[in-house]
Coordinates of C-alpha atoms in Angstrom, one line a residue:
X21 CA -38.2 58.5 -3.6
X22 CA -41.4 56.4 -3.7
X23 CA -41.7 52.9 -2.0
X24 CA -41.3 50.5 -4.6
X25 CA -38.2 52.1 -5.2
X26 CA -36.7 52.1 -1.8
X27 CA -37.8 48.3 -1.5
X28 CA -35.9 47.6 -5.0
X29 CA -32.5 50.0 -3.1
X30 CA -32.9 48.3 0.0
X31 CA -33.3 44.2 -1.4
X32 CA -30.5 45.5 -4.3
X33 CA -27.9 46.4 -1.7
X34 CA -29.0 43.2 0.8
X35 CA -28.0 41.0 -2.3
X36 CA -24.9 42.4 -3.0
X37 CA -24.0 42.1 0.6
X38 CA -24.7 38.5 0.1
X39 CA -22.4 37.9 -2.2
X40 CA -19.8 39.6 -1.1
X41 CA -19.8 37.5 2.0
X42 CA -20.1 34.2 -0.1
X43 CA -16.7 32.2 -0.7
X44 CA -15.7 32.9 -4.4
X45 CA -14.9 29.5 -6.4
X46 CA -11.7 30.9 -7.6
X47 CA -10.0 33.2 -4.6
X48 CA -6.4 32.0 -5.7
X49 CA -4.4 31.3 -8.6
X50 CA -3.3 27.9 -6.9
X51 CA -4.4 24.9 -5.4
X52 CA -1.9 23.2 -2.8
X53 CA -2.1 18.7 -3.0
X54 CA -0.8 16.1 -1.2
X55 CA -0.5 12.6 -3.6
X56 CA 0.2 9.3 -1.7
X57 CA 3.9 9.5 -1.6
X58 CA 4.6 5.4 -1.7
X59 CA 4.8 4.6 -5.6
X60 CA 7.5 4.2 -7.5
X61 CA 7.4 7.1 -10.1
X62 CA 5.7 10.0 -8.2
X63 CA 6.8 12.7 -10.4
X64 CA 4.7 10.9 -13.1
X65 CA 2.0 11.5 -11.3
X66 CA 2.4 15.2 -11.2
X67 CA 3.4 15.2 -14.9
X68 CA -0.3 13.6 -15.7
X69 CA -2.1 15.5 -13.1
X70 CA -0.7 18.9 -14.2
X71 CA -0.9 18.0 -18.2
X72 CA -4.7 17.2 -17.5
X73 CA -5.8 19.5 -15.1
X74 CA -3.7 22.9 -17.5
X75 CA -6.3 21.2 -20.1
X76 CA -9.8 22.8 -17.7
X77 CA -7.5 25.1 -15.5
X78 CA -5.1 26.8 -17.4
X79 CA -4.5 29.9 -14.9
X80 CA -5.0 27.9 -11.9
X81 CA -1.4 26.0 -10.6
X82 CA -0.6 23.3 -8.5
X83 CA 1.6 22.7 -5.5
X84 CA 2.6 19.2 -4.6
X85 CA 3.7 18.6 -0.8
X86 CA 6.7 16.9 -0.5
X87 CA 6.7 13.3 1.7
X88 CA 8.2 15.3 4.4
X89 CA 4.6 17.3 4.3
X90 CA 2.3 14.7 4.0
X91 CA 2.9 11.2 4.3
X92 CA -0.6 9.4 2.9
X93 CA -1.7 9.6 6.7
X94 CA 0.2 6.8 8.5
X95 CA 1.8 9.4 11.4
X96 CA 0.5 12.7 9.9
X97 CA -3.4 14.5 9.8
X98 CA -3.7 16.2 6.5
X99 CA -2.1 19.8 6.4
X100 CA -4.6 22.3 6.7
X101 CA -3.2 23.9 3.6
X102 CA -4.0 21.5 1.3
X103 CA -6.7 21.7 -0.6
X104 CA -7.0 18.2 -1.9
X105 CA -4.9 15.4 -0.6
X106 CA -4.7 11.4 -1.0
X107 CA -4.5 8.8 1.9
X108 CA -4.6 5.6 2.6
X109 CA -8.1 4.3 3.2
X110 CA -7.5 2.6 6.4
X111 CA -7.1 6.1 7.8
X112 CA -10.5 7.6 6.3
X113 CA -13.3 6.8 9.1
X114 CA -10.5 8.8 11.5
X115 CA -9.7 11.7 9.4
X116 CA -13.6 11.9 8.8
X117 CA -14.2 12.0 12.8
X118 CA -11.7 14.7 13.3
X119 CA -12.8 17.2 10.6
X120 CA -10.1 16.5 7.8
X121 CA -12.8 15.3 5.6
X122 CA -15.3 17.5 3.6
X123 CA -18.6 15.8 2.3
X124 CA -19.4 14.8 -1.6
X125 CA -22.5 15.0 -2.9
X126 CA -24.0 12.4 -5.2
X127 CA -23.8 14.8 -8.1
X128 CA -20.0 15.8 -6.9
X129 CA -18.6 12.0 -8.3
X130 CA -18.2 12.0 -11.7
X131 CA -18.6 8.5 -13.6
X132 CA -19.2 6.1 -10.7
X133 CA -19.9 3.4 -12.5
X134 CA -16.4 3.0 -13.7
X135 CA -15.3 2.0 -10.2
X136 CA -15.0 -0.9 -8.8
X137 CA -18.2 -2.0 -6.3
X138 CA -15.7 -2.3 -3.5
X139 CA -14.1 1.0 -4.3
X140 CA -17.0 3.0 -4.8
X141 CA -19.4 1.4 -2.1
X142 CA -16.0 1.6 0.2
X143 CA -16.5 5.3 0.5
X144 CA -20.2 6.0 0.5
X145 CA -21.1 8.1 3.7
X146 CA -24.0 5.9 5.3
X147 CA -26.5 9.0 5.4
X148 CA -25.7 9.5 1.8
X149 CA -22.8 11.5 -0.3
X150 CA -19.5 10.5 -0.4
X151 CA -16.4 10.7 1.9
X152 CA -13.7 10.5 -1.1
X153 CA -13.1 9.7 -4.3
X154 CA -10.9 6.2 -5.2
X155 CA -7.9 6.7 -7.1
X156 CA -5.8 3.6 -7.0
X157 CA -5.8 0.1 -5.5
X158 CA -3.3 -2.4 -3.9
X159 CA -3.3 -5.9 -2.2
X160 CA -0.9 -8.1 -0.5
X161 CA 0.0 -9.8 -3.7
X162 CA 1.3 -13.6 -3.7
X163 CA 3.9 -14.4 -7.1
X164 CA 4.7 -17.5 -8.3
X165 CA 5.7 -19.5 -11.5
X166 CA 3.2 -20.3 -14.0
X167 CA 4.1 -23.8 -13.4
X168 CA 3.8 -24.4 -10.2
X169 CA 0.6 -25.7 -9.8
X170 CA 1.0 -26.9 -6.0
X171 CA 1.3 -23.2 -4.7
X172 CA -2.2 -22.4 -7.2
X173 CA -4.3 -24.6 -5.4
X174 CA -2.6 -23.4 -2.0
X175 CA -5.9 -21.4 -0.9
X176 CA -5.1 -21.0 2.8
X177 CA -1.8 -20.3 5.0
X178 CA -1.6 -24.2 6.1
X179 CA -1.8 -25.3 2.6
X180 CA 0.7 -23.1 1.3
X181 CA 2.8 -23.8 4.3
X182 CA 2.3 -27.7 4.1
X183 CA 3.7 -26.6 0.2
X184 CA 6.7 -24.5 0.7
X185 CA 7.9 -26.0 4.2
X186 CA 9.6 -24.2 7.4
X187 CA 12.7 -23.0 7.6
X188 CA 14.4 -23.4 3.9
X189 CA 17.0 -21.3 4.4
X190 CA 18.5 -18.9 7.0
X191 CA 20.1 -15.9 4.7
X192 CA 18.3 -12.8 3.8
X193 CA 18.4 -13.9 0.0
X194 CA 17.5 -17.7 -0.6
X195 CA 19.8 -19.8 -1.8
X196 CA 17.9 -20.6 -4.6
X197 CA 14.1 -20.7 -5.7
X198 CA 12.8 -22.2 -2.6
X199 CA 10.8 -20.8 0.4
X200 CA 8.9 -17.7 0.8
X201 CA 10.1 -14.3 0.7
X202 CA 7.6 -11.5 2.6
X203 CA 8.3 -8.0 4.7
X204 CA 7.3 -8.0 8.2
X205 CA 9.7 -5.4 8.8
X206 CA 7.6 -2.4 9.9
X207 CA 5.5 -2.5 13.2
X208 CA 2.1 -1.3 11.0
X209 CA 3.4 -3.8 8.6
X210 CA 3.1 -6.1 11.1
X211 CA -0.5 -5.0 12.0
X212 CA -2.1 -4.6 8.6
X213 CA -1.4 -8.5 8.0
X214 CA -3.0 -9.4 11.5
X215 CA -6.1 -7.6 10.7
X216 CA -6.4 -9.6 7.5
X217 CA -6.0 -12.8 9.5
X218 CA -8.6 -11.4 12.0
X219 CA -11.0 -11.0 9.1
X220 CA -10.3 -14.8 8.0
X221 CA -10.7 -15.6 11.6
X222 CA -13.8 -13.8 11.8
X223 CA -15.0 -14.3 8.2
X224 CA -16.4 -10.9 7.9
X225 CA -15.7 -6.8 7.4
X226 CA -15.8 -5.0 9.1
X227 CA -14.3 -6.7 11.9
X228 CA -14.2 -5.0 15.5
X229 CA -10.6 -4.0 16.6
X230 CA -9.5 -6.5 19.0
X231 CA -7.9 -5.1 22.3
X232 CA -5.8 -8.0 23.2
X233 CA -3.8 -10.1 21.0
X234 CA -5.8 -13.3 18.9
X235 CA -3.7 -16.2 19.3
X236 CA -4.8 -17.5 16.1
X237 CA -4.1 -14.7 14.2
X238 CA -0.6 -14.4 16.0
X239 CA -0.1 -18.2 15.0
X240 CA -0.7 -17.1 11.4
X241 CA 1.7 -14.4 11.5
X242 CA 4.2 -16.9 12.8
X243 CA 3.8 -18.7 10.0
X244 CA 4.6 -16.8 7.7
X245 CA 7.8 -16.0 9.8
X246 CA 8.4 -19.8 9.3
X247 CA 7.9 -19.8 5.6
X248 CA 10.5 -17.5 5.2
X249 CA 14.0 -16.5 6.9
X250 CA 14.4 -13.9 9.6
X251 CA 16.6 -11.3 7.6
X252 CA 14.5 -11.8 4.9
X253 CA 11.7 -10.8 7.2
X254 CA 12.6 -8.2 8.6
X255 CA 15.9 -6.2 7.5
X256 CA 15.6 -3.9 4.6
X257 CA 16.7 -3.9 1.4
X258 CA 17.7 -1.6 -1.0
X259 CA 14.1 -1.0 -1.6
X260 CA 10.8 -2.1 -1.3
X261 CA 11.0 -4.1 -4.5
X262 CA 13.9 -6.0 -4.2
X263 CA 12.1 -9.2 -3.4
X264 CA 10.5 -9.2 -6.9
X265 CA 14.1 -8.1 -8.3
X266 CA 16.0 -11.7 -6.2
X267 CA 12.7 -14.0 -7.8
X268 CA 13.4 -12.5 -11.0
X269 CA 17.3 -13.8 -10.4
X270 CA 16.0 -17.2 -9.4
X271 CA 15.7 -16.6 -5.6
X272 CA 13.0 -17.5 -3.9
X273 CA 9.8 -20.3 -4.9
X274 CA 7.6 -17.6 -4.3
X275 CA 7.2 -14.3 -2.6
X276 CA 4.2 -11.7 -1.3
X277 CA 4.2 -7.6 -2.8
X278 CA 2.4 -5.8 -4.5
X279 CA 1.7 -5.5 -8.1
X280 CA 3.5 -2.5 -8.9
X281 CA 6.4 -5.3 -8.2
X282 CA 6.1 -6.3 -11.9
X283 CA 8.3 -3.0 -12.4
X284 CA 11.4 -4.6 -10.7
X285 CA 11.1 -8.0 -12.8
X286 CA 12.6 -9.0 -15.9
X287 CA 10.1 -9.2 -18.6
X288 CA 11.0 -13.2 -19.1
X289 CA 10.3 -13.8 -15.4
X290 CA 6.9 -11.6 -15.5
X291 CA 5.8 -13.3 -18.3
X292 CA 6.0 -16.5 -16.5
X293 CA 4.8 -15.6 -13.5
X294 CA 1.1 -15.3 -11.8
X295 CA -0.5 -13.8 -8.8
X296 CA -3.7 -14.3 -7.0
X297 CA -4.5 -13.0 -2.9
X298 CA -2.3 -13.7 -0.5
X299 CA -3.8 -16.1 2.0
X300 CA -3.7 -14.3 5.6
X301 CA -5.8 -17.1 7.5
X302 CA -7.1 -20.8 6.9
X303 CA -10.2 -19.1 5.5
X304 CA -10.3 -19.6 2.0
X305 CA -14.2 -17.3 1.6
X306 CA -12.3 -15.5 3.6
X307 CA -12.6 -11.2 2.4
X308 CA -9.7 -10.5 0.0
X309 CA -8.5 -6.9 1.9
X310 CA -7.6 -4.1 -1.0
X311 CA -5.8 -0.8 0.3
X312 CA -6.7 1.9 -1.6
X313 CA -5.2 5.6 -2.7
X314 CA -8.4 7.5 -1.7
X315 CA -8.8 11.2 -2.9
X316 CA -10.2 13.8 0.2
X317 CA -11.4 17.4 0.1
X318 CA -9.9 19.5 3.0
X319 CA -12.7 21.2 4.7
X320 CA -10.4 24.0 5.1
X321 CA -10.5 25.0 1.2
X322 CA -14.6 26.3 2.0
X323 CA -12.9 29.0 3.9
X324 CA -10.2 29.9 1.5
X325 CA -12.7 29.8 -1.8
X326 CA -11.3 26.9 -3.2
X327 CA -13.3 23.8 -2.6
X328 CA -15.5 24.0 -6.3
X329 CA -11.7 23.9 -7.8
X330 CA -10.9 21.5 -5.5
X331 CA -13.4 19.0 -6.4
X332 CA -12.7 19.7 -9.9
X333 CA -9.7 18.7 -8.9
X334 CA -10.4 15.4 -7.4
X335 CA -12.2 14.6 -10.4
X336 CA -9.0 15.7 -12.4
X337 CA -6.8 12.9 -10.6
X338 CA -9.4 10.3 -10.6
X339 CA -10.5 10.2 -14.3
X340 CA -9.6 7.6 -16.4
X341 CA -7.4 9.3 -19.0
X342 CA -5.3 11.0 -16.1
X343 CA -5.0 7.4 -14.2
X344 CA -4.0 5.8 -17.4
X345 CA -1.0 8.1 -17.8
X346 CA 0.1 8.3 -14.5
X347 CA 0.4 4.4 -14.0
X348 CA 1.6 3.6 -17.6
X349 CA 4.6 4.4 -19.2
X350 CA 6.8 7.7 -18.4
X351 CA 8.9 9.2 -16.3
X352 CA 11.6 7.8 -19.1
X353 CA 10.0 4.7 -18.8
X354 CA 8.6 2.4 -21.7
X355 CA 6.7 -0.1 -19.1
X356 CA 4.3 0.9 -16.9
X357 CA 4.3 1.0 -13.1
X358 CA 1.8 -1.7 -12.5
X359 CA 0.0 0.0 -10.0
X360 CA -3.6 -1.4 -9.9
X361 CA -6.4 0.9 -10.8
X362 CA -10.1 1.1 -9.5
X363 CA -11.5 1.6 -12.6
X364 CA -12.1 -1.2 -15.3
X365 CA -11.9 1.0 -18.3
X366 CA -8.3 1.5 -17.2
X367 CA -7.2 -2.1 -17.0
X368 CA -9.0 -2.4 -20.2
X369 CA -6.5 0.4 -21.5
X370 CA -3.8 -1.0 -20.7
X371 CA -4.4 -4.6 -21.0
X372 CA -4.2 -4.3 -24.3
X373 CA 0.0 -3.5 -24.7
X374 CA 0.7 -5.2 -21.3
X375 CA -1.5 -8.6 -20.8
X376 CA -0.8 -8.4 -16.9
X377 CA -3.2 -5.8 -16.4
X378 CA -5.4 -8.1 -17.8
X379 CA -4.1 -10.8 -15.0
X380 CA -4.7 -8.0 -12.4
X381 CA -8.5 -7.2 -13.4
X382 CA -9.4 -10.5 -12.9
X383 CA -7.7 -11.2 -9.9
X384 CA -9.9 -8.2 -8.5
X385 CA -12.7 -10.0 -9.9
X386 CA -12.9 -13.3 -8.8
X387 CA -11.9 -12.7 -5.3
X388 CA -13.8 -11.1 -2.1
X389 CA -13.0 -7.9 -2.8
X390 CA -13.2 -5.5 0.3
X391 CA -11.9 -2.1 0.8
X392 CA -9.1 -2.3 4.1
X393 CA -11.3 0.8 5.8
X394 CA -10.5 0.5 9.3
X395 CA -13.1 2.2 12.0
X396 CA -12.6 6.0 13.5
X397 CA -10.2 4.5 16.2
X398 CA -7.7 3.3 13.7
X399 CA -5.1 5.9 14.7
X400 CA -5.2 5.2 18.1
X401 CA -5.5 0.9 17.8
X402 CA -2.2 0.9 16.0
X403 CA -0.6 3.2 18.1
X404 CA -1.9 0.4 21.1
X405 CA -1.0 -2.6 19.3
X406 CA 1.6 -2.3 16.1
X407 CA 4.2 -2.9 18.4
X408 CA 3.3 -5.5 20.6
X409 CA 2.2 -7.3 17.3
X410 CA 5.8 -6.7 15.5
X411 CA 7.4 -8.5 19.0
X412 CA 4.9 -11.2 18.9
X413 CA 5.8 -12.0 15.2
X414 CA 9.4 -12.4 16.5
X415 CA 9.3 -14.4 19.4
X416 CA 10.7 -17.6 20.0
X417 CA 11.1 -17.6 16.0
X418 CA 12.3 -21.7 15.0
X419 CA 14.4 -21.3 12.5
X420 CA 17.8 -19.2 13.2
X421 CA 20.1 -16.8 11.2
X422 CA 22.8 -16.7 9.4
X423 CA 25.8 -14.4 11.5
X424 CA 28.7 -12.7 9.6
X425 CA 31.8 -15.2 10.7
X426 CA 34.7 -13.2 12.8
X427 CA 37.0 -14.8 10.5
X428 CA 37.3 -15.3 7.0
X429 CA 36.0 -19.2 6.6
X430 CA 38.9 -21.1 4.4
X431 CA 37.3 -24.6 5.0
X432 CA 35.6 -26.6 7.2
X433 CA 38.1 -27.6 9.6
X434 CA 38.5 -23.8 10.6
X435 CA 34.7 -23.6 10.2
X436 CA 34.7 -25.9 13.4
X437 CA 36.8 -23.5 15.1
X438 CA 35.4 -20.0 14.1
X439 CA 31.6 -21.0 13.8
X440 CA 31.2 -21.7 18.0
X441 CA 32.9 -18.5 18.6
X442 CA 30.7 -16.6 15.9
X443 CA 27.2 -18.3 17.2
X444 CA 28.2 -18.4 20.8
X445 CA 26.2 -15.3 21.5
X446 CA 23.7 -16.5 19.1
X447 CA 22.1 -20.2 20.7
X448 CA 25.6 -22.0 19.1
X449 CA 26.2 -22.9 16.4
X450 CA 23.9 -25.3 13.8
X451 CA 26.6 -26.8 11.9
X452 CA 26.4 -25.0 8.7
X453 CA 28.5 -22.4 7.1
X454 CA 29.1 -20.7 3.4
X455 CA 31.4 -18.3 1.6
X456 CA 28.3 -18.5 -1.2
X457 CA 26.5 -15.6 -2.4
X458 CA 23.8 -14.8 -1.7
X459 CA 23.5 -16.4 1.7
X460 CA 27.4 -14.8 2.3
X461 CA 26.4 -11.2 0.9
X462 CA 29.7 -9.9 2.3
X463 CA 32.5 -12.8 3.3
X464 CA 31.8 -16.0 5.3
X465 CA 28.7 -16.7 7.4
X466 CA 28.1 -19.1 9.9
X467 CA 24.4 -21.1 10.6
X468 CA 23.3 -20.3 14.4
X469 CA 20.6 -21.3 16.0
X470 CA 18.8 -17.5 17.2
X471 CA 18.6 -14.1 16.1
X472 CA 19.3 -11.2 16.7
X473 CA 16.6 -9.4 18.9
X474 CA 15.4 -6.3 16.3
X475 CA 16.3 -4.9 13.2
X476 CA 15.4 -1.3 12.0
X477 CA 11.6 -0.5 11.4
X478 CA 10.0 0.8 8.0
X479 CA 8.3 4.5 8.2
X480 CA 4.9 2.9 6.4
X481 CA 3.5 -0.2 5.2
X482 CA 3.5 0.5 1.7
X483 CA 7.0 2.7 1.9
X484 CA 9.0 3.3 -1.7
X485 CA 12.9 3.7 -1.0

């Protein structure tokens, strides 16, 4: 056997060793995903995904985690079985720190330039690549009728609170279109709209986490407290919509969701009804905060063969054409879910059946808009603070509750009597009464002058009943 030939045997066997050793793009038949859980038609979502993804992948399935197995990232780290999973973007500088989060290169992100700037730049990785891809975006949303051109030129929290008033009604439901109607229920709730008044406060982003409480930004939470009613506030509904379903019933001057709120409305009242940001603080440059659905590669597909597919993948969910029919209609709807996307071309798709995408894309561009990315510490800050900031929204609240009367309420002279008794645990009793829905959701209620001291606490800020 001559030299040249042994070289050729020995170089020969030292590549196929090589390979053989390499992680092969396609070692399973499956890739296992986590969507963002929150939205109001998820199984659309897997419908689209699936339809478009069969279209490049045809012998490679998908498994979709239930909300029990990944939750978008509010209490969970991503499972180390998915592949490819979607959180909330507050939570990405912490799952990067702790190894849940697999590097994109340049070349890895298809069709960047049909992002948003405050999507895309959101997620660069500062020594270059990418930490994720966007998928969808969201902000604290503030309705109102087309005609009401006081609450329009409202562009901070004392204006619109010099507009609307304090303490308009007392029942979880207004009595009518007056006063504001917003969830503080949940503890991270709570601390998501403190952090927007801290960047008002501050007037930039990324703002440093603050340790103790900010008065000021407490005083703005308070008033939004004051806007609206404590039930209203803070005990749940039948979903996370039903604020949008009460305004589109004629409850309510205004009230704060999110877009995908549009779903719950009649289409007379959407028609007549605008949006622009939500103002957090006194502020009016101040950065308009957009949460964001945020596509991730789990490092832990390099070791099982399946991070090429899984990038694929990404790419898969965050195309346009796969956005388009996971947000419009389906699911047996025939109106979309008004989700907001992160990529124009979409709004421009479906602008052109339903005008308040039109409405939505310019809301996004006229305004400040900054992706809510919180810093590595995220986890632990809310863990410190969500709750002291959900007690401090509560305290010494002004404007009392409506209590369920012990007795059936015929009148007023009995109202006299059963009132004092009802309130007496409650500050007494502030003279008022009703029998009318919706104030009275279930028999008579009586006007007292405290509430009660805590109500039952949402799993996530953005939860979907």
């Amino acid at each position: 056997m001559g030299r040249t030939f042994r070289i050729f045997l020995i170089t020969f066997f030292f590549i196929i060793g090589l390979v053989a050793q390499a992680p092969i793009a396609r070692a399973a038949d499956s890739l296992t995903v986590g969507l963002y859980p929150w939205v109001p038609r998820l199984q659309q979502f897997q419908d689209a995904i699936s339809t478009q993804w069969a279209k490049v992948q045809p012998d490679v399935s998908l498994h979709f985690l239930t909300s029990d197995e990944w939750d978008g990232g509010y209490h969970m780290n991503p499972p180390t079985n998915a592949d490819v999973y979607v959180m909330d973007a507050m939570f990405l500088n912490y799952f990067n720190s702790i190894g849940s989060v697999d590097l994109l290169q340049d070349d890895e992100v298809l069709n960047k330039q049909d992002f948003f700037e405050y999507a895309i730049d959101g997620v660069k990785n500062p020594s270059g690549g990418y930490l994720a891809v966007p998928m969808l975006g969201c902000a604290n949303v503030l309705f109102y009728h087309e005609d009401d051109d006081a609450v329009a030129s409202a562009q901070t929290i004392s204006a619109l609170k010099q507009t609307l008033k304090t303490c308009t009604f007392t029942s979880m439901v207004p009595p009518g279109p007056r006063g504001l109607m917003i969830d503080m229920q949940g503890a991270s709730t709570a601390a998501c709209r403190y952090i927007e008044s801290e960047a008002g406060i501050q007037g930039t982003w990324p703002i440093n986490l603050p340790e103790t409480i900010d008065p000021t930004a407490m005083d703005f939470l308070r008033t939004m407290m004051d806007m609206t009613s404590f039930y209203n506030a803070t005990k749940a509904g039948d979903n996370t919509y039903n604020r949008g379903t009460w305004y589109s019933e004629g409850y309510g001057r205004v009230f704060v969701g999110y877009t995908e709120t549009f779903s719950a409305m009649s289409a007379q009242t959407r028609a007549a009804t605008k949006i622009k940001p939500f103002p957090a603080s006194d502020n009016a440059d101040a950065p308009t905060m957009f949460y964001s659905d945020l596509i991730a590669i789990n490092p832990t597909s390099i070791s099982r063969g399946t991070r090429d597919l899984a990038v694929q993948l990404a790419n898969v969910i965050a195309d346009a054409q796969t956005i388009t029919a996971s947000i419009g209609p389906g699911d047996g709807k025939d109106y979309p879910q008004y989700l907001m996307p992160v990529r124009p071309s979409v709004f421009d798709t479906l602008s052109k059946t339903y005008p308040k995408y039109q409405e939505m894309k310019e809301m996004v561009e006229n305004s400040n808009a900054t992706l809510f990315s919180l810093d590595s510490n995220s986890r632990d800050w809310f863990d410190a603070m969500q709750d002291k900031i959900l007690a401090g929204t509560r305290t010494d609240y002004a404007c009392g509750c409506d209590i369920e009367a012990i007795y059936p309420i015929p009148d007023n002279a009995r109202a006299g009597a059963i009132c004092p008794q009802t309130c007496a645990s409650h500050g007494g009793w502030n003279g008022q009464w009703t029998n009318q829905y919706p104030a009275a959701q279930n028999g008579s209620v009586c006007g007292c002058n405290t509430c009660p001291p805590s109500v039952e606490q949402e799993k996530t800020p953005r939860a979907n009943d």
